Each structure stands twice: as C-alpha cells, then as structure tokens.
PDB file of C-alpha atoms in Angstrom:
ATOM      1  CA  MET A   1       0.770   0.451 -28.776  1.00 36.00           C
ATOM      2  CA  SER A   2       3.942  -1.597 -28.887  1.00 33.00           C
ATOM      3  CA  PHE A   3       5.278  -0.930 -25.380  1.00 31.00           C
ATOM      4  CA  ILE A   4       2.772  -3.212 -23.646  1.00 30.00           C
ATOM      5  CA  LYS A   5       3.612  -6.013 -26.042  1.00 31.00           C
ATOM      6  CA  LYS A   6       7.248  -5.677 -25.083  1.00 31.00           C
ATOM      7  CA  CYS A   7       6.691  -5.290 -21.327  1.00 36.00           C
ATOM      8  CA  GLY A   8       3.953  -7.880 -21.037  1.00 35.00           C
ATOM      9  CA  LEU A   9       5.258 -10.633 -23.291  1.00 29.00           C
ATOM     10  CA  THR A  10       6.839 -12.773 -20.561  1.00 29.00           C
ATOM     11  CA  LEU A  11       3.921 -12.398 -18.188  1.00 31.00           C
ATOM     12  CA  PHE A  12       1.196 -13.277 -20.630  1.00 31.00           C
ATOM     13  CA  ALA A  13       3.027 -16.074 -22.392  1.00 29.00           C
ATOM     14  CA  ALA A  14       2.126 -18.231 -19.394  1.00 30.00           C
ATOM     15  CA  ALA A  15      -1.542 -17.801 -20.270  1.00 31.00           C
ATOM     16  CA  ALA A  16      -1.193 -19.316 -23.729  1.00 29.00           C
ATOM     17  CA  PHE A  17      -2.539 -22.695 -22.610  1.00 30.00           C
ATOM     18  CA  GLN A  18      -5.596 -21.382 -20.784  1.00 34.00           C
ATOM     19  CA  THR A  19      -8.492 -23.787 -20.522  1.00 38.00           C
ATOM     20  CA  GLN A  20     -11.225 -21.168 -20.410  1.00 55.00           C
ATOM     21  CA  ALA A  21     -11.656 -17.499 -21.187  1.00 68.00           C
ATOM     22  CA  ALA A  22     -11.993 -15.095 -18.265  1.00 91.00           C
ATOM     23  CA  SER A  23     -10.160 -12.212 -16.606  1.00 95.00           C
ATOM     24  CA  VAL A  24      -9.220 -14.286 -13.546  1.00 97.00           C
ATOM     25  CA  TRP A  25      -5.724 -15.243 -12.398  1.00 98.00           C
ATOM     26  CA  LYS A  26      -4.236 -17.385  -9.649  1.00 97.00           C
ATOM     27  CA  VAL A  27      -1.331 -15.674  -7.868  1.00 97.00           C
ATOM     28  CA  MET A  28       1.030 -17.831  -5.808  1.00 96.00           C
ATOM     29  CA  SER A  29       3.796 -17.244  -3.283  1.00 93.00           C
ATOM     30  CA  GLY A  30       5.162 -20.601  -2.151  1.00 88.00           C
ATOM     31  CA  THR A  31       2.205 -22.375  -0.583  1.00 87.00           C
ATOM     32  CA  HIS A  32       0.103 -19.190  -0.347  1.00 93.00           C
ATOM     33  CA  THR A  33      -2.497 -18.415  -3.012  1.00 96.00           C
ATOM     34  CA  LEU A  34      -4.971 -15.702  -3.903  1.00 97.00           C
ATOM     35  CA  TYR A  35      -7.122 -15.003  -6.934  1.00 98.00           C
ATOM     36  CA  LEU A  36      -7.198 -11.761  -8.877  1.00 98.00           C
ATOM     37  CA  GLY A  37     -10.165 -10.958 -11.101  1.00 97.00           C
ATOM     38  CA  GLY A  38     -10.839  -8.097 -13.489  1.00 96.00           C
ATOM     39  CA  THR A  39     -14.285  -6.557 -13.304  1.00 94.00           C
ATOM     40  CA  ILE A  40     -16.561  -4.308 -15.276  1.00 91.00           C
ATOM     41  CA  HIS A  41     -18.629  -2.148 -12.957  1.00 88.00           C
ATOM     42  CA  ILE A  42     -21.790  -2.219 -15.074  1.00 89.00           C
ATOM     43  CA  LEU A  43     -22.897  -4.969 -17.466  1.00 92.00           C
ATOM     44  CA  ALA A  44     -25.653  -5.859 -19.896  1.00 91.00           C
ATOM     45  CA  PRO A  45     -28.163  -8.640 -19.126  1.00 94.00           C
ATOM     46  CA  GLU A  46     -26.615 -10.866 -21.804  1.00 92.00           C
ATOM     47  CA  ASP A  47     -23.293 -10.845 -19.914  1.00 92.00           C
ATOM     48  CA  TYR A  48     -24.814 -13.271 -17.414  1.00 94.00           C
ATOM     49  CA  PRO A  49     -23.979 -15.925 -16.468  1.00 94.00           C
ATOM     50  CA  LEU A  50     -20.440 -14.726 -15.857  1.00 95.00           C
ATOM     51  CA  PRO A  51     -17.488 -16.837 -17.007  1.00 94.00           C
ATOM     52  CA  GLN A  52     -17.049 -19.980 -14.918  1.00 95.00           C
ATOM     53  CA  ALA A  53     -13.630 -18.917 -13.617  1.00 96.00           C
ATOM     54  CA  TYR A  54     -15.207 -16.248 -11.417  1.00 97.00           C
ATOM     55  CA  ASP A  55     -17.298 -18.817  -9.572  1.00 97.00           C
ATOM     56  CA  GLU A  56     -14.301 -21.142  -9.353  1.00 97.00           C
ATOM     57  CA  ALA A  57     -12.205 -18.448  -7.673  1.00 98.00           C
ATOM     58  CA  TYR A  58     -15.111 -17.389  -5.450  1.00 98.00           C
ATOM     59  CA  ARG A  59     -15.685 -20.950  -4.184  1.00 97.00           C
ATOM     60  CA  ALA A  60     -11.964 -21.450  -3.529  1.00 97.00           C
ATOM     61  CA  SER A  61     -11.693 -18.274  -1.448  1.00 97.00           C
ATOM     62  CA  ASP A  62     -12.387 -17.498   2.200  1.00 96.00           C
ATOM     63  CA  LYS A  63     -12.830 -13.792   1.566  1.00 97.00           C
ATOM     64  CA  VAL A  64     -13.748 -11.504  -1.336  1.00 98.00           C
ATOM     65  CA  VAL A  65     -11.916  -8.195  -1.636  1.00 98.00           C
ATOM     66  CA  PHE A  66     -13.126  -5.259  -3.730  1.00 97.00           C
ATOM     67  CA  GLU A  67     -11.784  -1.837  -4.634  1.00 96.00           C
ATOM     68  CA  THR A  68     -14.028  -0.408  -1.930  1.00 95.00           C
ATOM     69  CA  ASP A  69     -17.030  -1.198   0.261  1.00 96.00           C
ATOM     70  CA  ILE A  70     -19.670  -2.076  -2.331  1.00 94.00           C
ATOM     71  CA  GLN A  71     -22.513  -2.057   0.165  1.00 91.00           C
ATOM     72  CA  ALA A  72     -21.588   1.436   1.347  1.00 93.00           C
ATOM     73  CA  LEU A  73     -21.519   2.747  -2.229  1.00 91.00           C
ATOM     74  CA  ASN A  74     -25.223   1.966  -2.513  1.00 88.00           C
ATOM     75  CA  SER A  75     -26.170   3.865   0.635  1.00 93.00           C
ATOM     76  CA  ARG A  76     -28.047   7.156   0.479  1.00 93.00           C
ATOM     77  CA  GLU A  77     -25.459   8.678   2.819  1.00 95.00           C
ATOM     78  CA  PHE A  78     -22.598   7.909   0.425  1.00 95.00           C
ATOM     79  CA  GLN A  79     -24.510   9.139  -2.630  1.00 93.00           C
ATOM     80  CA  GLN A  80     -25.271  12.434  -0.889  1.00 95.00           C
ATOM     81  CA  LYS A  81     -21.658  12.834   0.235  1.00 96.00           C
ATOM     82  CA  LEU A  82     -20.485  12.142  -3.314  1.00 95.00           C
ATOM     83  CA  VAL A  83     -22.770  14.782  -4.811  1.00 95.00           C
ATOM     84  CA  ASN A  84     -21.899  17.333  -2.117  1.00 96.00           C
ATOM     85  CA  GLN A  85     -18.133  16.946  -2.486  1.00 96.00           C
ATOM     86  CA  LEU A  86     -18.217  16.847  -6.288  1.00 96.00           C
ATOM     87  CA  SER A  87     -20.372  19.965  -6.608  1.00 96.00           C
ATOM     88  CA  TYR A  88     -19.324  23.605  -6.353  1.00 95.00           C
ATOM     89  CA  SER A  89     -20.644  25.208  -3.182  1.00 93.00           C
ATOM     90  CA  ASP A  90     -19.245  28.726  -3.605  1.00 94.00           C
ATOM     91  CA  GLY A  91     -21.338  29.904  -6.534  1.00 94.00           C
ATOM     92  CA  THR A  92     -18.913  28.615  -9.179  1.00 95.00           C
ATOM     93  CA  THR A  93     -20.495  27.156 -12.319  1.00 96.00           C
ATOM     94  CA  ILE A  94     -18.942  24.889 -14.903  1.00 96.00           C
ATOM     95  CA  ASP A  95     -18.817  27.597 -17.590  1.00 96.00           C
ATOM     96  CA  GLN A  96     -16.410  29.545 -15.352  1.00 96.00           C
ATOM     97  CA  VAL A  97     -13.864  26.721 -15.122  1.00 95.00           C
ATOM     98  CA  LEU A  98     -13.899  25.292 -18.655  1.00 96.00           C
ATOM     99  CA  LYS A  99     -12.215  26.746 -21.708  1.00 96.00           C
ATOM    100  CA  PRO A 100     -14.779  28.228 -24.135  1.00 96.00           C
ATOM    101  CA  ASP A 101     -14.294  25.493 -26.745  1.00 97.00           C
ATOM    102  CA  THR A 102     -14.709  22.735 -24.171  1.00 96.00           C
ATOM    103  CA  TYR A 103     -17.772  24.372 -22.663  1.00 97.00           C
ATOM    104  CA  GLN A 104     -19.370  24.703 -26.098  1.00 97.00           C
ATOM    105  CA  ALA A 105     -18.615  21.025 -26.843  1.00 96.00           C
ATOM    106  CA  LEU A 106     -20.247  20.044 -23.560  1.00 96.00           C
ATOM    107  CA  ALA A 107     -23.266  22.279 -24.283  1.00 96.00           C
ATOM    108  CA  ARG A 108     -23.721  20.699 -27.726  1.00 95.00           C
ATOM    109  CA  PHE A 109     -23.475  17.216 -26.253  1.00 94.00           C
ATOM    110  CA  LEU A 110     -26.094  17.971 -23.608  1.00 95.00           C
ATOM    111  CA  GLU A 111     -28.416  19.579 -26.148  1.00 95.00           C
ATOM    112  CA  GLU A 112     -28.190  16.540 -28.436  1.00 93.00           C
ATOM    113  CA  ARG A 113     -29.264  14.335 -25.543  1.00 91.00           C
ATOM    114  CA  HIS A 114     -31.936  16.736 -24.276  1.00 93.00           C
ATOM    115  CA  ILE A 115     -30.183  17.237 -20.937  1.00 93.00           C
ATOM    116  CA  PRO A 116     -30.642  20.756 -19.538  1.00 94.00           C
ATOM    117  CA  MET A 117     -27.367  22.533 -18.861  1.00 94.00           C
ATOM    118  CA  ASP A 118     -28.669  23.812 -15.538  1.00 93.00           C
ATOM    119  CA  LYS A 119     -28.681  20.185 -14.276  1.00 93.00           C
ATOM    120  CA  MET A 120     -24.893  20.114 -14.725  1.00 95.00           C
ATOM    121  CA  ALA A 121     -23.972  23.738 -14.076  1.00 95.00           C
ATOM    122  CA  THR A 122     -22.779  23.340 -10.474  1.00 96.00           C
ATOM    123  CA  LEU A 123     -21.202  19.880 -10.824  1.00 96.00           C
ATOM    124  CA  LYS A 124     -17.445  19.418 -10.915  1.00 95.00           C
ATOM    125  CA  PRO A 125     -16.002  17.885 -14.107  1.00 93.00           C
ATOM    126  CA  SER A 126     -15.484  14.406 -12.649  1.00 92.00           C
ATOM    127  CA  LEU A 127     -19.132  14.120 -11.590  1.00 95.00           C
ATOM    128  CA  ILE A 128     -20.287  15.426 -14.961  1.00 95.00           C
ATOM    129  CA  ALA A 129     -18.100  12.822 -16.669  1.00 92.00           C
ATOM    130  CA  MET A 130     -19.344  10.000 -14.455  1.00 92.00           C
ATOM    131  CA  THR A 131     -22.997  10.998 -14.874  1.00 93.00           C
ATOM    132  CA  LEU A 132     -22.823  11.306 -18.654  1.00 93.00           C
ATOM    133  CA  SER A 133     -20.921   8.014 -18.983  1.00 92.00           C
ATOM    134  CA  MET A 134     -23.571   6.180 -16.975  1.00 92.00           C
ATOM    135  CA  ILE A 135     -26.366   7.697 -19.089  1.00 91.00           C
ATOM    136  CA  GLU A 136     -24.584   6.656 -22.280  1.00 92.00           C
ATOM    137  CA  LEU A 137     -23.900   3.116 -21.062  1.00 92.00           C
ATOM    138  CA  GLN A 138     -27.521   2.653 -20.026  1.00 91.00           C
ATOM    139  CA  SER A 139     -28.665   3.856 -23.442  1.00 92.00           C
ATOM    140  CA  LEU A 140     -26.440   1.159 -24.969  1.00 92.00           C
ATOM    141  CA  GLY A 141     -28.131  -1.564 -22.906  1.00 92.00           C
ATOM    142  CA  PHE A 142     -25.811  -1.733 -19.883  1.00 92.00           C
ATOM    143  CA  THR A 143     -28.502  -1.936 -17.252  1.00 93.00           C
ATOM    144  CA  SER A 144     -27.327  -4.826 -15.059  1.00 93.00           C
ATOM    145  CA  GLU A 145     -25.108  -4.907 -11.992  1.00 94.00           C
ATOM    146  CA  GLY A 146     -21.395  -5.316 -12.520  1.00 93.00           C
ATOM    147  CA  VAL A 147     -19.139  -8.169 -11.434  1.00 96.00           C
ATOM    148  CA  ASP A 148     -18.228  -6.596  -8.100  1.00 95.00           C
ATOM    149  CA  GLN A 149     -21.832  -5.782  -7.197  1.00 95.00           C
ATOM    150  CA  PHE A 150     -22.878  -9.325  -8.116  1.00 97.00           C
ATOM    151  CA  TYR A 151     -20.262 -10.993  -5.910  1.00 97.00           C
ATOM    152  CA  SER A 152     -20.693  -8.579  -3.044  1.00 97.00           C
ATOM    153  CA  ALA A 153     -24.399  -9.440  -2.910  1.00 96.00           C
ATOM    154  CA  LYS A 154     -23.575 -13.130  -3.225  1.00 97.00           C
ATOM    155  CA  ALA A 155     -21.088 -12.892  -0.362  1.00 97.00           C
ATOM    156  CA  VAL A 156     -23.775 -11.347   1.834  1.00 97.00           C
ATOM    157  CA  MET A 157     -26.122 -14.241   1.076  1.00 97.00           C
ATOM    158  CA  ASP A 158     -23.357 -16.804   1.627  1.00 97.00           C
ATOM    159  CA  ASP A 159     -22.094 -15.082   4.793  1.00 97.00           C
ATOM    160  CA  LYS A 160     -18.634 -14.849   3.252  1.00 98.00           C
ATOM    161  CA  ASN A 161     -16.194 -12.255   4.575  1.00 97.00           C
ATOM    162  CA  GLN A 162     -15.672  -9.097   2.545  1.00 97.00           C
ATOM    163  CA  ALA A 163     -12.907  -6.493   2.577  1.00 97.00           C
ATOM    164  CA  TRP A 164     -11.722  -3.635   0.380  1.00 97.00           C
ATOM    165  CA  LEU A 165      -8.527  -1.944  -0.743  1.00 98.00           C
ATOM    166  CA  GLU A 166      -9.613   1.645  -0.176  1.00 97.00           C
ATOM    167  CA  ALA A 167     -12.356   3.404   1.778  1.00 96.00           C
ATOM    168  CA  PRO A 168     -15.392   4.874  -0.022  1.00 95.00           C
ATOM    169  CA  GLN A 169     -14.166   8.338   0.974  1.00 95.00           C
ATOM    170  CA  ASP A 170     -10.889   7.587  -0.799  1.00 95.00           C
ATOM    171  CA  GLN A 171     -12.831   7.006  -4.004  1.00 93.00           C
ATOM    172  CA  ILE A 172     -14.601  10.347  -3.654  1.00 94.00           C
ATOM    173  CA  ASN A 173     -11.244  12.043  -3.080  1.00 94.00           C
ATOM    174  CA  VAL A 174      -9.787  10.437  -6.200  1.00 92.00           C
ATOM    175  CA  LEU A 175     -12.779  11.535  -8.267  1.00 91.00           C
ATOM    176  CA  GLU A 176     -12.548  15.079  -6.916  1.00 91.00           C
ATOM    177  CA  SER A 177      -8.868  15.308  -7.826  1.00 89.00           C
ATOM    178  CA  LEU A 178      -9.323  14.140 -11.408  1.00 84.00           C
ATOM    179  CA  GLY A 179      -8.654  17.004 -13.776  1.00 77.00           C
ATOM    180  CA  ALA A 180      -7.899  19.433 -10.961  1.00 80.00           C
ATOM    181  CA  GLY A 181      -6.082  22.369 -12.522  1.00 83.00           C
ATOM    182  CA  ASP A 182      -7.029  21.282 -16.042  1.00 87.00           C
ATOM    183  CA  GLU A 183     -10.764  20.682 -15.886  1.00 92.00           C
ATOM    184  CA  SER A 184     -11.153  21.141 -19.633  1.00 93.00           C
ATOM    185  CA  LYS A 185      -8.883  18.193 -20.339  1.00 89.00           C
ATOM    186  CA  MET A 186     -11.055  16.021 -18.087  1.00 88.00           C
ATOM    187  CA  ILE A 187     -14.219  16.981 -19.978  1.00 94.00           C
ATOM    188  CA  ASP A 188     -12.508  16.655 -23.374  1.00 93.00           C
ATOM    189  CA  TYR A 189     -11.390  13.134 -22.472  1.00 88.00           C
ATOM    190  CA  SER A 190     -14.834  12.170 -21.235  1.00 91.00           C
ATOM    191  CA  LEU A 191     -16.678  13.526 -24.283  1.00 94.00           C
ATOM    192  CA  GLN A 192     -14.319  11.662 -26.611  1.00 91.00           C
ATOM    193  CA  ASP A 193     -14.678   8.461 -24.567  1.00 89.00           C
ATOM    194  CA  ILE A 194     -18.474   8.721 -24.706  1.00 92.00           C
ATOM    195  CA  LYS A 195     -18.404   9.464 -28.417  1.00 91.00           C
ATOM    196  CA  ASP A 196     -16.389   6.286 -28.994  1.00 89.00           C
ATOM    197  CA  MET A 197     -18.565   4.076 -26.769  1.00 90.00           C
ATOM    198  CA  PRO A 198     -20.987   2.740 -29.415  1.00 90.00           C
ATOM    199  CA  SER A 199     -18.074   1.441 -31.504  1.00 86.00           C
ATOM    200  CA  THR A 200     -15.794   0.278 -28.676  1.00 89.00           C
ATOM    201  CA  VAL A 201     -17.999  -1.064 -25.895  1.00 89.00           C
ATOM    202  CA  ASN A 202     -18.629  -4.475 -27.444  1.00 88.00           C
ATOM    203  CA  GLU A 203     -14.959  -4.899 -28.287  1.00 91.00           C
ATOM    204  CA  LEU A 204     -13.977  -4.085 -24.704  1.00 91.00           C
ATOM    205  CA  ARG A 205     -16.581  -6.453 -23.347  1.00 90.00           C
ATOM    206  CA  LYS A 206     -15.183  -9.268 -25.522  1.00 92.00           C
ATOM    207  CA  ILE A 207     -11.621  -8.473 -24.434  1.00 94.00           C
ATOM    208  CA  TRP A 208     -12.717  -8.610 -20.797  1.00 94.00           C
ATOM    209  CA  ARG A 209     -14.482 -11.962 -21.245  1.00 93.00           C
ATOM    210  CA  ASP A 210     -11.446 -13.356 -23.069  1.00 93.00           C
ATOM    211  CA  GLY A 211      -9.095 -12.115 -20.360  1.00 94.00           C
ATOM    212  CA  ASN A 212      -6.763 -10.721 -23.019  1.00 95.00           C
ATOM    213  CA  MET A 213      -4.764  -8.110 -21.123  1.00 95.00           C
ATOM    214  CA  THR A 214      -2.490  -7.306 -24.060  1.00 95.00           C
ATOM    215  CA  ALA A 215      -5.552  -6.343 -26.079  1.00 95.00           C
ATOM    216  CA  MET A 216      -6.994  -4.509 -23.073  1.00 94.00           C
ATOM    217  CA  ALA A 217      -3.851  -2.410 -22.766  1.00 94.00           C
ATOM    218  CA  ASP A 218      -3.840  -1.663 -26.484  1.00 94.00           C
ATOM    219  CA  ALA A 219      -7.492  -0.637 -26.373  1.00 92.00           C
ATOM    220  CA  THR A 220      -7.586   1.358 -23.131  1.00 90.00           C
ATOM    221  CA  ILE A 221      -4.150   2.068 -21.680  1.00 92.00           C
ATOM    222  CA  THR A 222      -1.723   3.171 -24.394  1.00 90.00           C
ATOM    223  CA  ASP A 223      -3.473   6.261 -25.750  1.00 89.00           C
ATOM    224  CA  PHE A 224      -4.880   7.133 -22.326  1.00 88.00           C
ATOM    225  CA  LYS A 225      -1.394   7.203 -20.810  1.00 92.00           C
ATOM    226  CA  GLU A 226      -0.009   9.298 -23.662  1.00 90.00           C
ATOM    227  CA  ASP A 227      -2.857  11.785 -24.078  1.00 87.00           C
ATOM    228  CA  TYR A 228      -3.917  12.248 -20.445  1.00 86.00           C
ATOM    229  CA  PRO A 229      -0.861  11.374 -18.315  1.00 90.00           C
ATOM    230  CA  GLU A 230      -2.039  13.198 -15.169  1.00 88.00           C
ATOM    231  CA  ILE A 231      -5.458  11.497 -15.140  1.00 88.00           C
ATOM    232  CA  TYR A 232      -3.815   8.134 -15.913  1.00 92.00           C
ATOM    233  CA  GLN A 233      -1.405   8.603 -13.012  1.00 93.00           C
ATOM    234  CA  THR A 234      -4.153   9.515 -10.524  1.00 91.00           C
ATOM    235  CA  LEU A 235      -6.790   7.028 -11.624  1.00 91.00           C
ATOM    236  CA  LEU A 236      -4.617   3.972 -12.189  1.00 95.00           C
ATOM    237  CA  VAL A 237      -0.936   4.167 -11.261  1.00 96.00           C
ATOM    238  CA  GLU A 238      -1.205   5.771  -7.823  1.00 96.00           C
ATOM    239  CA  ARG A 239      -4.047   3.503  -6.770  1.00 96.00           C
ATOM    240  CA  ASN A 240      -2.278   0.374  -8.031  1.00 97.00           C
ATOM    241  CA  ASN A 241       0.797   1.380  -6.053  1.00 97.00           C
ATOM    242  CA  HIS A 242      -1.341   1.863  -2.949  1.00 97.00           C
ATOM    243  CA  TRP A 243      -3.027  -1.522  -3.366  1.00 98.00           C
ATOM    244  CA  LEU A 244       0.081  -3.569  -4.139  1.00 98.00           C
ATOM    245  CA  PRO A 245       1.478  -3.793  -0.567  1.00 97.00           C
ATOM    246  CA  GLN A 246      -1.946  -4.874   0.682  1.00 97.00           C
ATOM    247  CA  ILE A 247      -2.084  -7.634  -1.920  1.00 97.00           C
ATOM    248  CA  LYS A 248       1.407  -8.786  -0.999  1.00 97.00           C
ATOM    249  CA  THR A 249       0.343  -8.964   2.656  1.00 96.00           C
ATOM    250  CA  MET A 250      -2.584 -11.178   1.654  1.00 97.00           C
ATOM    251  CA  LEU A 251      -0.117 -13.484  -0.084  1.00 95.00           C
ATOM    252  CA  ASN A 252       1.468 -14.139   3.301  1.00 92.00           C
ATOM    253  CA  ASP A 253      -1.627 -14.706   5.434  1.00 90.00           C
ATOM    254  CA  ASN A 254      -3.418 -17.947   6.237  1.00 89.00           C
ATOM    255  CA  GLY A 255      -6.569 -17.341   4.193  1.00 92.00           C
ATOM    256  CA  THR A 256      -7.336 -17.304   0.483  1.00 97.00           C
ATOM    257  CA  GLU A 257      -8.687 -14.096  -1.004  1.00 98.00           C
ATOM    258  CA  PHE A 258     -10.439 -13.367  -4.275  1.00 98.00           C
ATOM    259  CA  ILE A 259      -9.582  -9.759  -5.158  1.00 98.00           C
ATOM    260  CA  MET A 260     -11.765  -8.074  -7.790  1.00 98.00           C
ATOM    261  CA  VAL A 261     -10.794  -4.710  -9.310  1.00 97.00           C
ATOM    262  CA  GLY A 262     -11.568  -2.891 -12.533  1.00 95.00           C
ATOM    263  CA  THR A 263      -9.907  -4.717 -15.418  1.00 95.00           C
ATOM    264  CA  MET A 264      -7.864  -1.669 -16.471  1.00 95.00           C
ATOM    265  CA  HIS A 265      -6.018  -1.975 -13.144  1.00 96.00           C
ATOM    266  CA  LEU A 266      -4.654  -5.341 -14.302  1.00 97.00           C
ATOM    267  CA  ALA A 267      -3.471  -4.349 -17.777  1.00 96.00           C
ATOM    268  CA  GLY A 268      -0.291  -2.712 -19.008  1.00 95.00           C
ATOM    269  CA  PRO A 269       3.173  -2.270 -17.513  1.00 95.00           C
ATOM    270  CA  ASP A 270       1.742  -0.320 -14.562  1.00 97.00           C
ATOM    271  CA  GLY A 271      -0.972  -2.927 -13.964  1.00 97.00           C
ATOM    272  CA  LEU A 272      -1.159  -5.197 -10.950  1.00 98.00           C
ATOM    273  CA  LEU A 273      -0.370  -8.356 -12.926  1.00 97.00           C
ATOM    274  CA  ALA A 274       2.881  -6.918 -14.280  1.00 97.00           C
ATOM    275  CA  LYS A 275       3.845  -5.545 -10.869  1.00 97.00           C
ATOM    276  CA  LEU A 276       3.199  -8.853  -9.125  1.00 97.00           C
ATOM    277  CA  ALA A 277       5.129 -10.750 -11.787  1.00 97.00           C
ATOM    278  CA  ALA A 278       8.038  -8.322 -11.447  1.00 97.00           C
ATOM    279  CA  SER A 279       8.007  -8.988  -7.681  1.00 96.00           C
ATOM    280  CA  GLY A 280       8.580 -12.682  -8.336  1.00 96.00           C
ATOM    281  CA  TYR A 281       5.123 -14.107  -7.717  1.00 96.00           C
ATOM    282  CA  GLN A 282       3.892 -16.980  -9.847  1.00 96.00           C
ATOM    283  CA  ILE A 283       0.854 -16.122 -11.946  1.00 97.00           C
ATOM    284  CA  GLU A 284      -1.342 -18.436 -13.967  1.00 96.00           C
ATOM    285  CA  LYS A 285      -4.618 -17.867 -15.716  1.00 95.00           C
ATOM    286  CA  LEU A 286      -7.625 -19.816 -14.540  1.00 93.00           C
TER     287      LEU A 286
END
C-alpha cells in the first residue's frame, strides 16, 4: 500500500487546504481550465444532495463529459446488444469455461441468494460479475442513480452540451475482454469483491465524498493491481491512457468542460490526476 503514498505525495499535498470535501478538481493549463470529478455509478438515497463542489463545477462549465453516452446506456437497444455480446451463442455454458473450484464457488454463491444457475449458465464471466454486483449493491440499499446519471439528466433539462470519452460499444468491448483467457480469475475476483461489499461499501462511499484519493488507492487500487494485473490493465490503465489525450485537447480549447469518470480512474500512480500532474498541469481541489 505504500507505493501510492510515495507516488502521490506531491500531487495531493496541494489539496491539504481544501475548503470542502468532494472528489472534484480544477485542472489548469495557462488560462484554460476544466473540471475533473470522480463518480460512483450507483448511489443510495442518503447520498443526495451531492457535495456542493459538483454543482459548482457543473455551473462553471459549458459542457459535461462522461465516460460514455449515458442516455444511450439506458436504451433498450444498448441493453440487448450488451446481453447478446456478453452471452455465449455457440452452446458454451459457464461450467465449461471455469475451473471446477471456481464453478463450485459460483454455484454456492447463487444458491445462497436463491438465484437459479440456469439464469447465468450462458452468460460470459464479465456479465455474471456485473449482474451479481448490481444485485448485491441493491440489497445493501444502493437504489438511486449515480453521479453521472444525475448530471446527464440535469444537462438534458438545462440544454447543456454533453460529450463522452468512449463510445458505448467500446464499453461492451472492454467488458467482453475482461478475464478473457482466465475466466476463473475474473469470477474469483468478483466473488471476493461481493463478499467484501457489506464491510467496505460505506468506507468507500466516505472516501469518495471526502475526495481522499490516497485512501481510495489504498482501498481499491493496490491489491487489485497486484492480484489481478491483467484486469487492472484493461479496466483502468488502458482506458486512462486512451482518455488522456482527449482531456489534454480539452485543456486547449475555448470552452470549459466538467469531466466525470469513475473515481478509481483518478486514484493511484496510473490515475488521471497523477498523469495530468506529471504532464505539468496545475491541479487544485475544489
């Protein structure tokens, strides 16, 4: 857990005099400015109202930018495409691709939650993981829209421009690739993550509200990177590297953007905040 403290010390020292707690930063390049906010994609009712810094950045921006097209994610067409691409269509079933121990662990988990195995049998590991995580989060009271969904809907009402860093199809492709070649590791990771949720979810929610990226890295990045390096690389590092040039371009245009991405994309030495700081941009916490 110590590497993030070493790599992030200079960057986060500038946040020591913050006036309010939130995962929102102002990024500056000369006279050009944008805002970068960390999101959680599903929240509990008590998480609202959101920290004031989100509204401050939203009001100061001409455009809101998300990981992907939030409106498209909610369409029936996208949901069907997601299920089709993340399901086996050649007769393969999940018991044929998982190691026996992993399959038995999954079967026990499903039985404990009264979920029939045949509902999951033809799904690829990433869709199984996503489905089970959502069920677990909802059982823990996370039943409200996330930060990105909230501000996308608000932008529609306010007629504010929206953009995104990757296409919805890109997100499906990333999900499909997760665990490819080692599907058991993907399920093992997901089952452990779900098992830990009741004891970790409130801590992570507090870290997010505080905007403490050192704590976020300690809680979510360090072990993830060490134990599941391939998934970490695909889910976080490669996407951050793809987004970074787009963000730098926005720092040279005439408008002001408020970019909102999952908070894990901001934390750690491979996170967007560290990469932007290393590129010489000025960063201050709202």
